[in-house]
mmCIF file of C-alpha atoms in Angstrom:
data_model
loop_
_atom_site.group_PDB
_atom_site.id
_atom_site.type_symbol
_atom_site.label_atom_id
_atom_site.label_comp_id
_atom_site.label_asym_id
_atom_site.label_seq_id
_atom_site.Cartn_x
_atom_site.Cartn_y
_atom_site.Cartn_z
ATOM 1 C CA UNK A 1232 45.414 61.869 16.667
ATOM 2 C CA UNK A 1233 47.200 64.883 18.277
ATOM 3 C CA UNK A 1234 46.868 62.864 21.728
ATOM 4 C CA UNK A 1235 48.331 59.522 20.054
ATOM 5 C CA UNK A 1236 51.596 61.720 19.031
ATOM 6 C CA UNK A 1237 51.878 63.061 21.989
ATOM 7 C CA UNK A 1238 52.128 60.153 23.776
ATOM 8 C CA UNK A 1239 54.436 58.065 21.556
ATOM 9 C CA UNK A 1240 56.920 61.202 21.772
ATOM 10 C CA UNK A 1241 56.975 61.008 25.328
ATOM 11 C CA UNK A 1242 57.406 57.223 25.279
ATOM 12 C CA UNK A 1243 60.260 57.557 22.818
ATOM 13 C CA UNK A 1244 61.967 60.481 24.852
ATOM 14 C CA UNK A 1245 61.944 57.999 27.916
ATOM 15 C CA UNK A 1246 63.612 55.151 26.163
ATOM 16 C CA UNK A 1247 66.064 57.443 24.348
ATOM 17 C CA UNK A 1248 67.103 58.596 28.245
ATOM 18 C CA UNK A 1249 67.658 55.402 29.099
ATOM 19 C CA UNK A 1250 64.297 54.524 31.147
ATOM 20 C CA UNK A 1251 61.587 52.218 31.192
ATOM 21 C CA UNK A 1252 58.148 53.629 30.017
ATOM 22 C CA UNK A 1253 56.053 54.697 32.802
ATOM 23 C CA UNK A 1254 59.330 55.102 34.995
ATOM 24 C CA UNK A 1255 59.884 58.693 35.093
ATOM 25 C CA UNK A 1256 56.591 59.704 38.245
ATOM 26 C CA UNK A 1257 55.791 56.197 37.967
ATOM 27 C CA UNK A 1258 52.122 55.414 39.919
ATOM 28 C CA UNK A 1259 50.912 52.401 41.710
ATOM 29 C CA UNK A 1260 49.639 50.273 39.572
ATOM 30 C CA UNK A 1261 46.436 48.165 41.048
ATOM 31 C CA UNK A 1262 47.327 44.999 43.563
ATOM 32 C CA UNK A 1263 47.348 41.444 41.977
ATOM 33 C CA UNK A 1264 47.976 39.721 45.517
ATOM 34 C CA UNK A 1265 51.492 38.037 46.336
ATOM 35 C CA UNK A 1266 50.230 34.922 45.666
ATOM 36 C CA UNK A 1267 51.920 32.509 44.126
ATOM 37 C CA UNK A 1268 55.343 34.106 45.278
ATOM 38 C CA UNK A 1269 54.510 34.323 49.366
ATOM 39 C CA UNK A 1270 52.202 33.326 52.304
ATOM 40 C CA UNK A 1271 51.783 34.996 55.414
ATOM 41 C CA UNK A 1272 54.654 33.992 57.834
ATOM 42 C CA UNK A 1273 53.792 30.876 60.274
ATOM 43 C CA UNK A 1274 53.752 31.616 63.744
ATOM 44 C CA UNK A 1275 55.926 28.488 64.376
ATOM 45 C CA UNK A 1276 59.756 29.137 63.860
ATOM 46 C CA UNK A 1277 61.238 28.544 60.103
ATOM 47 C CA UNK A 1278 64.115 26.517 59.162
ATOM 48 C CA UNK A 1279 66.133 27.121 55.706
ATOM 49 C CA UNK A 1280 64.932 25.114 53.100
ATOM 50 C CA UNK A 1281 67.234 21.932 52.133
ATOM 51 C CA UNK A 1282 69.708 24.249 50.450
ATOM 52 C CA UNK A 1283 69.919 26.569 53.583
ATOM 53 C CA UNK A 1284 68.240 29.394 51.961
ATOM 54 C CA UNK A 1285 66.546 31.656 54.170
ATOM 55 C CA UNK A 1286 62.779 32.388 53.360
ATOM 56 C CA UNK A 1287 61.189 33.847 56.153
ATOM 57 C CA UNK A 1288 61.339 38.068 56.132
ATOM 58 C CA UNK A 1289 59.555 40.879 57.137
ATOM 59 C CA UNK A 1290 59.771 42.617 54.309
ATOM 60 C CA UNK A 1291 59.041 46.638 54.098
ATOM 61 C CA UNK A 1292 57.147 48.076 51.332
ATOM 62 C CA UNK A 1293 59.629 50.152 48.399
ATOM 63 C CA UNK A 1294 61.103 53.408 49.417
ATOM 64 C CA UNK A 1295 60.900 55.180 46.097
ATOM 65 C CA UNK A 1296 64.925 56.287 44.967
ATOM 66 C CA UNK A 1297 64.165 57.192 41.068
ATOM 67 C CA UNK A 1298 66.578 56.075 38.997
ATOM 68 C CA UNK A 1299 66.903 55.656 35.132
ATOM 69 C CA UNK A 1300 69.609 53.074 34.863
ATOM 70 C CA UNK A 1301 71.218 50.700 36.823
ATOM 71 C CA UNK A 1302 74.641 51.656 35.478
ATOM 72 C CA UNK A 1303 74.695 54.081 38.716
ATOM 73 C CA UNK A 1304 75.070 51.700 41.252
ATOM 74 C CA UNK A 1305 79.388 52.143 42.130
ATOM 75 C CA UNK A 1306 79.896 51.381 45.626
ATOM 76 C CA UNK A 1307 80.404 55.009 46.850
ATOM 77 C CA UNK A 1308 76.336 55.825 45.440
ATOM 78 C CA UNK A 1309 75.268 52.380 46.922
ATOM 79 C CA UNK A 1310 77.091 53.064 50.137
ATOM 80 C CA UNK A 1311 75.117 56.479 50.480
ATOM 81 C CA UNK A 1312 71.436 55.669 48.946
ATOM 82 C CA UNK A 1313 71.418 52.379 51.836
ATOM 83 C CA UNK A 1314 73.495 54.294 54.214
ATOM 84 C CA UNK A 1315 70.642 57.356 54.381
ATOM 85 C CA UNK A 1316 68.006 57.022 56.823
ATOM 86 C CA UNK A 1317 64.693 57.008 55.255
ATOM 87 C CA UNK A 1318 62.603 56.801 58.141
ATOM 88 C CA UNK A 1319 63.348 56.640 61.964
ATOM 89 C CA UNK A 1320 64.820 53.359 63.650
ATOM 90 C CA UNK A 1321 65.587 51.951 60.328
ATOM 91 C CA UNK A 1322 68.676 50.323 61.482
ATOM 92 C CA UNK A 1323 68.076 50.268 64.883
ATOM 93 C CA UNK A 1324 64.439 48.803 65.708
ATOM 94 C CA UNK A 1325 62.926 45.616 65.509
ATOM 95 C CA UNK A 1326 60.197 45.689 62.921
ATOM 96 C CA UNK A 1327 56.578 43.976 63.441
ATOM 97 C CA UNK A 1328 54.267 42.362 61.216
ATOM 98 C CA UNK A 1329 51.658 45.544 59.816
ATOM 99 C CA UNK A 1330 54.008 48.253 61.524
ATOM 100 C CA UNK A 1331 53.567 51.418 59.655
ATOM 101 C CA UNK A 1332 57.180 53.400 59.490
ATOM 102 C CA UNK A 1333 56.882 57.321 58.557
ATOM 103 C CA UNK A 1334 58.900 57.631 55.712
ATOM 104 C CA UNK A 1335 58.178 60.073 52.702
ATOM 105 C CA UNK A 1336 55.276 58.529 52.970
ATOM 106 C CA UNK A 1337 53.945 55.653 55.184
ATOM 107 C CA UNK A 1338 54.956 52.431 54.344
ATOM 108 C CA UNK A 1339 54.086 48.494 55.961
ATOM 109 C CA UNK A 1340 56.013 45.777 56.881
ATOM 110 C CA UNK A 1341 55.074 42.660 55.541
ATOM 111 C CA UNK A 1342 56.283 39.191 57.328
ATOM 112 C CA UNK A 1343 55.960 36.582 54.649
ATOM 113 C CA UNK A 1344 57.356 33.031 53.749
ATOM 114 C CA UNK A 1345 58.418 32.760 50.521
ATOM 115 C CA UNK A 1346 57.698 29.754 48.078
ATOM 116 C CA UNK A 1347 60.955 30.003 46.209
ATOM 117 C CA UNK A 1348 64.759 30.446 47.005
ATOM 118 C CA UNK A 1349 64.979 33.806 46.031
ATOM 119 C CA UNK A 1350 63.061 36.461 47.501
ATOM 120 C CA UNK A 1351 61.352 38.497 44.690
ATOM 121 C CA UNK A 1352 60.873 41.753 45.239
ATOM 122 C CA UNK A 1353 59.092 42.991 42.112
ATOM 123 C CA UNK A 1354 56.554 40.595 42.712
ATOM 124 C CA UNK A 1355 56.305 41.678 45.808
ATOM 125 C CA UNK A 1356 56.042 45.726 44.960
ATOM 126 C CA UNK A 1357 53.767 44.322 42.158
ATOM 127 C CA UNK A 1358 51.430 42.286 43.984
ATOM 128 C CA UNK A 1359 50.723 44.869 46.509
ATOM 129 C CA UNK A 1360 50.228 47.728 44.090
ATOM 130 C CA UNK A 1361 53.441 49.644 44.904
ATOM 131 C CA UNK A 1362 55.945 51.123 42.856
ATOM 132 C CA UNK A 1363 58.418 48.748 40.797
ATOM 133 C CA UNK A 1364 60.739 50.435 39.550
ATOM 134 C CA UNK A 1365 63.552 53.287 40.990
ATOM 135 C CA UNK A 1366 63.129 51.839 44.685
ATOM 136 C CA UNK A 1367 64.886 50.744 47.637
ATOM 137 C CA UNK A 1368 63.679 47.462 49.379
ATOM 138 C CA UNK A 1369 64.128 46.647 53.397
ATOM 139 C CA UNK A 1370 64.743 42.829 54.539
ATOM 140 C CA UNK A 1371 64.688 41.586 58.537
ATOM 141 C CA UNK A 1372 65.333 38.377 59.645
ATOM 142 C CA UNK A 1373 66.019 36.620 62.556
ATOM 143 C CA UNK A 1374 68.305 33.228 62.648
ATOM 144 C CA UNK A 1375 68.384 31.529 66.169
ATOM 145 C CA UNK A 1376 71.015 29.315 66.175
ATOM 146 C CA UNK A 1377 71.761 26.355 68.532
ATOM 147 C CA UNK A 1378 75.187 26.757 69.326
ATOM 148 C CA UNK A 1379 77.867 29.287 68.214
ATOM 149 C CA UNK A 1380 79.369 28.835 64.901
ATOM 150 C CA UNK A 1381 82.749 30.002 63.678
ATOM 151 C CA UNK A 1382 84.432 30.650 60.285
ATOM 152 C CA UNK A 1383 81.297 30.617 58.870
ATOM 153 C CA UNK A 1384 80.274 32.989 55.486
ATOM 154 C CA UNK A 1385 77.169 35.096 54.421
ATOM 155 C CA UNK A 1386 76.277 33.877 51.060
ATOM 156 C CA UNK A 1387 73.962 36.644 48.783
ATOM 157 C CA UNK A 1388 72.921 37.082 45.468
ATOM 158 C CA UNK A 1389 70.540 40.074 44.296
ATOM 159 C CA UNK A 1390 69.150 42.223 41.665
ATOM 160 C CA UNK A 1391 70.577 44.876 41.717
ATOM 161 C CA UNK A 1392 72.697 46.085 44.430
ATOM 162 C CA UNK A 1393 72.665 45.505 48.010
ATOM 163 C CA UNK A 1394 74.146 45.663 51.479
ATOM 164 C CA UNK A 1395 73.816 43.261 54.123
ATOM 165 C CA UNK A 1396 74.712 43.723 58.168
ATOM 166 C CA UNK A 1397 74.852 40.776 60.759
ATOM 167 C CA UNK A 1398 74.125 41.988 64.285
ATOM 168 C CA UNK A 1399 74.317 45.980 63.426
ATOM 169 C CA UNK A 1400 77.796 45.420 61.536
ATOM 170 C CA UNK A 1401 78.150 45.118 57.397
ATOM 171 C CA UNK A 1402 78.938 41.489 56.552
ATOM 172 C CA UNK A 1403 78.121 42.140 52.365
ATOM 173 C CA UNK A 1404 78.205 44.304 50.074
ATOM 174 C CA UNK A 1405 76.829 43.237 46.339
ATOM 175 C CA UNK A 1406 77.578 46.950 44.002
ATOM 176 C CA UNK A 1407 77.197 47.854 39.894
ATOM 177 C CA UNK A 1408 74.695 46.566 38.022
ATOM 178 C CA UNK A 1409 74.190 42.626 38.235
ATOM 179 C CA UNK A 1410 71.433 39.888 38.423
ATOM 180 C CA UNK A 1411 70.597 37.165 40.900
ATOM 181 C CA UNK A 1412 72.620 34.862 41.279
ATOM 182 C CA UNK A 1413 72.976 32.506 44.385
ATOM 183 C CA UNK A 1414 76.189 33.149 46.185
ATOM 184 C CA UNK A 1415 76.882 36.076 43.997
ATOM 185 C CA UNK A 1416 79.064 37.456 46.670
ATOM 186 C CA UNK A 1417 80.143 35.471 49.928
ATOM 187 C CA UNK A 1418 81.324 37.602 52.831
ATOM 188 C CA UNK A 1419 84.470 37.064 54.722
ATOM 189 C CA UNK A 1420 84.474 34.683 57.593
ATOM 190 C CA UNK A 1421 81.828 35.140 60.436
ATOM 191 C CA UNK A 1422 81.324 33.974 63.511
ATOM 192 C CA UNK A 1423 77.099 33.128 64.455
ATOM 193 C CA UNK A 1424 76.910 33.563 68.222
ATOM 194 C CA UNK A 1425 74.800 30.867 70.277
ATOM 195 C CA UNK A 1426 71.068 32.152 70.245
ATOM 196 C CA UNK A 1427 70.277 35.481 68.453
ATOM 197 C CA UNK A 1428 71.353 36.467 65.393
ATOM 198 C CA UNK A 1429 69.723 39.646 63.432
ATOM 199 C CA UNK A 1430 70.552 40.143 59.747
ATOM 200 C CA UNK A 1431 69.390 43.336 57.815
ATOM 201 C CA UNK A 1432 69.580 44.405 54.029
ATOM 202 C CA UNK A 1433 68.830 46.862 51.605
ATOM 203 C CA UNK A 1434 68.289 46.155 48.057
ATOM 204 C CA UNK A 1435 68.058 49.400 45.489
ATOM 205 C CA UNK A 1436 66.914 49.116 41.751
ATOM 206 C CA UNK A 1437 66.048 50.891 38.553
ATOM 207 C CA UNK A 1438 64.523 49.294 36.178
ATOM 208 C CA UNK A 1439 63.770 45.713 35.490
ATOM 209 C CA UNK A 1440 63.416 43.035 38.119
ATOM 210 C CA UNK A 1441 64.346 43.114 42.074
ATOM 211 C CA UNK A 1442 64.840 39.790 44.482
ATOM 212 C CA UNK A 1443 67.594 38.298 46.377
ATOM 213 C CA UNK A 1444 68.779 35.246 47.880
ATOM 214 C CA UNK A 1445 70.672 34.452 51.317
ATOM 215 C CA UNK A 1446 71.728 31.487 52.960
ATOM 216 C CA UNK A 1447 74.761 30.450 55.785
ATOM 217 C CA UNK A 1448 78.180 28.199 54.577
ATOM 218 C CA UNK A 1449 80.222 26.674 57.071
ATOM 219 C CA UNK A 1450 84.044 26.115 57.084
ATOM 220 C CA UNK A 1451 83.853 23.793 54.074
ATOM 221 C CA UNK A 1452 81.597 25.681 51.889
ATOM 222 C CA UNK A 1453 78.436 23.308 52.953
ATOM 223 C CA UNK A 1454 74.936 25.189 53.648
ATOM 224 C CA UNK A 1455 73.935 25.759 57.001
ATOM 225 C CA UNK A 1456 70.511 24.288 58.079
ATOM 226 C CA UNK A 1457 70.658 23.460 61.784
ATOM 227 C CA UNK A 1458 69.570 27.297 62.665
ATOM 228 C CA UNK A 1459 65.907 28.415 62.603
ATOM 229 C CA UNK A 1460 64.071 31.585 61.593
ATOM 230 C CA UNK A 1461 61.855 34.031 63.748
ATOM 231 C CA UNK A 1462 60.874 37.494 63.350
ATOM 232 C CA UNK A 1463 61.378 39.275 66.483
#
């Protein structure tokens, strides 16, 4: 019975600070697969789906960055959690399929296809048995596009808060606490170059749910399809 108290005080002590029970240290729970959310990538390039969302990532296990509440996340703490290297090349090199990185602790890269729009994250974390919750996510993607395009915009939506950098320069930044929503935040105009094109991003999250969502607009708002999607 003594045990029993014990553990409901600590449970109530966590939700009175704000967390998530089992958030505070939180462990791996056992893998449940990625399935239904993502496939292993094809080797064949990828083309946006008929919306122009981008679904083909390598996507790096979570970088564990406890934190308690979302309510953090102003653009000067976003700027410096995703700004911080966390292990060596990370905005530099160009990740492979099962690469190991040496972060706090060694983490994979994953490319996958995913089966929906949005990229979910969680799921992701879940289905692989890694941490959930208090984490920082890495996305890579490659868009190889047939001729350059001009005045175009970045279109992203995520949960929580994210940057995003075309060809090593920030094109997005999505700050505070929010949810996913497609074209959430639309960076200014951009110019894709002929051939190509490398986009990075960091998403970072307390508690609750993690995905995100990008796709291309050209000069008239319209999604972009006519581009395909390799990882290399």
């Amino acid at each position: 019975m003594r045990i029993r108290h014990l553990a409901l005080g600590a449970t109530l002590l966590a939700t009175l600070a704000g967390a998530t029970p089992g958030m505070a240290g939180q462990q791996a729970t056992p893998a449940t697969g990625i399935a239904p959310y993502f496939q292993p990538a094809g080797t064949a390039p990828s083309t946006p789906d008929a919306d122009g969302f981008l679904r083909r990532w390598l996507l790096l296990e979570p970088i564990v960055k406890p934190n308690r509440t979302n309510t953090v996340f102003t653009a000067s703490y976003v700027r410096e959690a995703l700004g911080t290297s966390y292990f060596p090349g990370q905005f530099t090199a160009t990740p492979r399929d099962g690469q190991i990185v040496k972060a706090a602790e060694p983490l994979r890269w994953h490319a996958l296809d995913s089966n929906s729009f949005d990229i979910k994250l969680f799921n992701l974390a879940q289905g692989l048995g890694k941490p959930t919750y208090g984490v920082i996510f890495q996305a890579y993607t490659v868009i190889d596009v047939p001729r350059e395009m001009r005045d175009v915009r970045m279109a992203v939506g995520s949960n929580a808060a994210s940057i995003w950098w075309l060809n090593g320069k920030e094109a997005v930044g999505l700050f505070n606490d929010r949810r996913m929503v497609m074209d959430d935040v639309l960076s200014d105009r951009l110019t894709l170059r002929k051939g190509r094109n490398v986009i990075r991003g960091a998403v970072i999250n307390g508690p609750g749910l993690s995905d995100f969502c990008v796709r291309f607009l050209d000069a008239e708002g319209k999604p972009i399809t006519a581009l395909s999607t390799v990882l290399r």
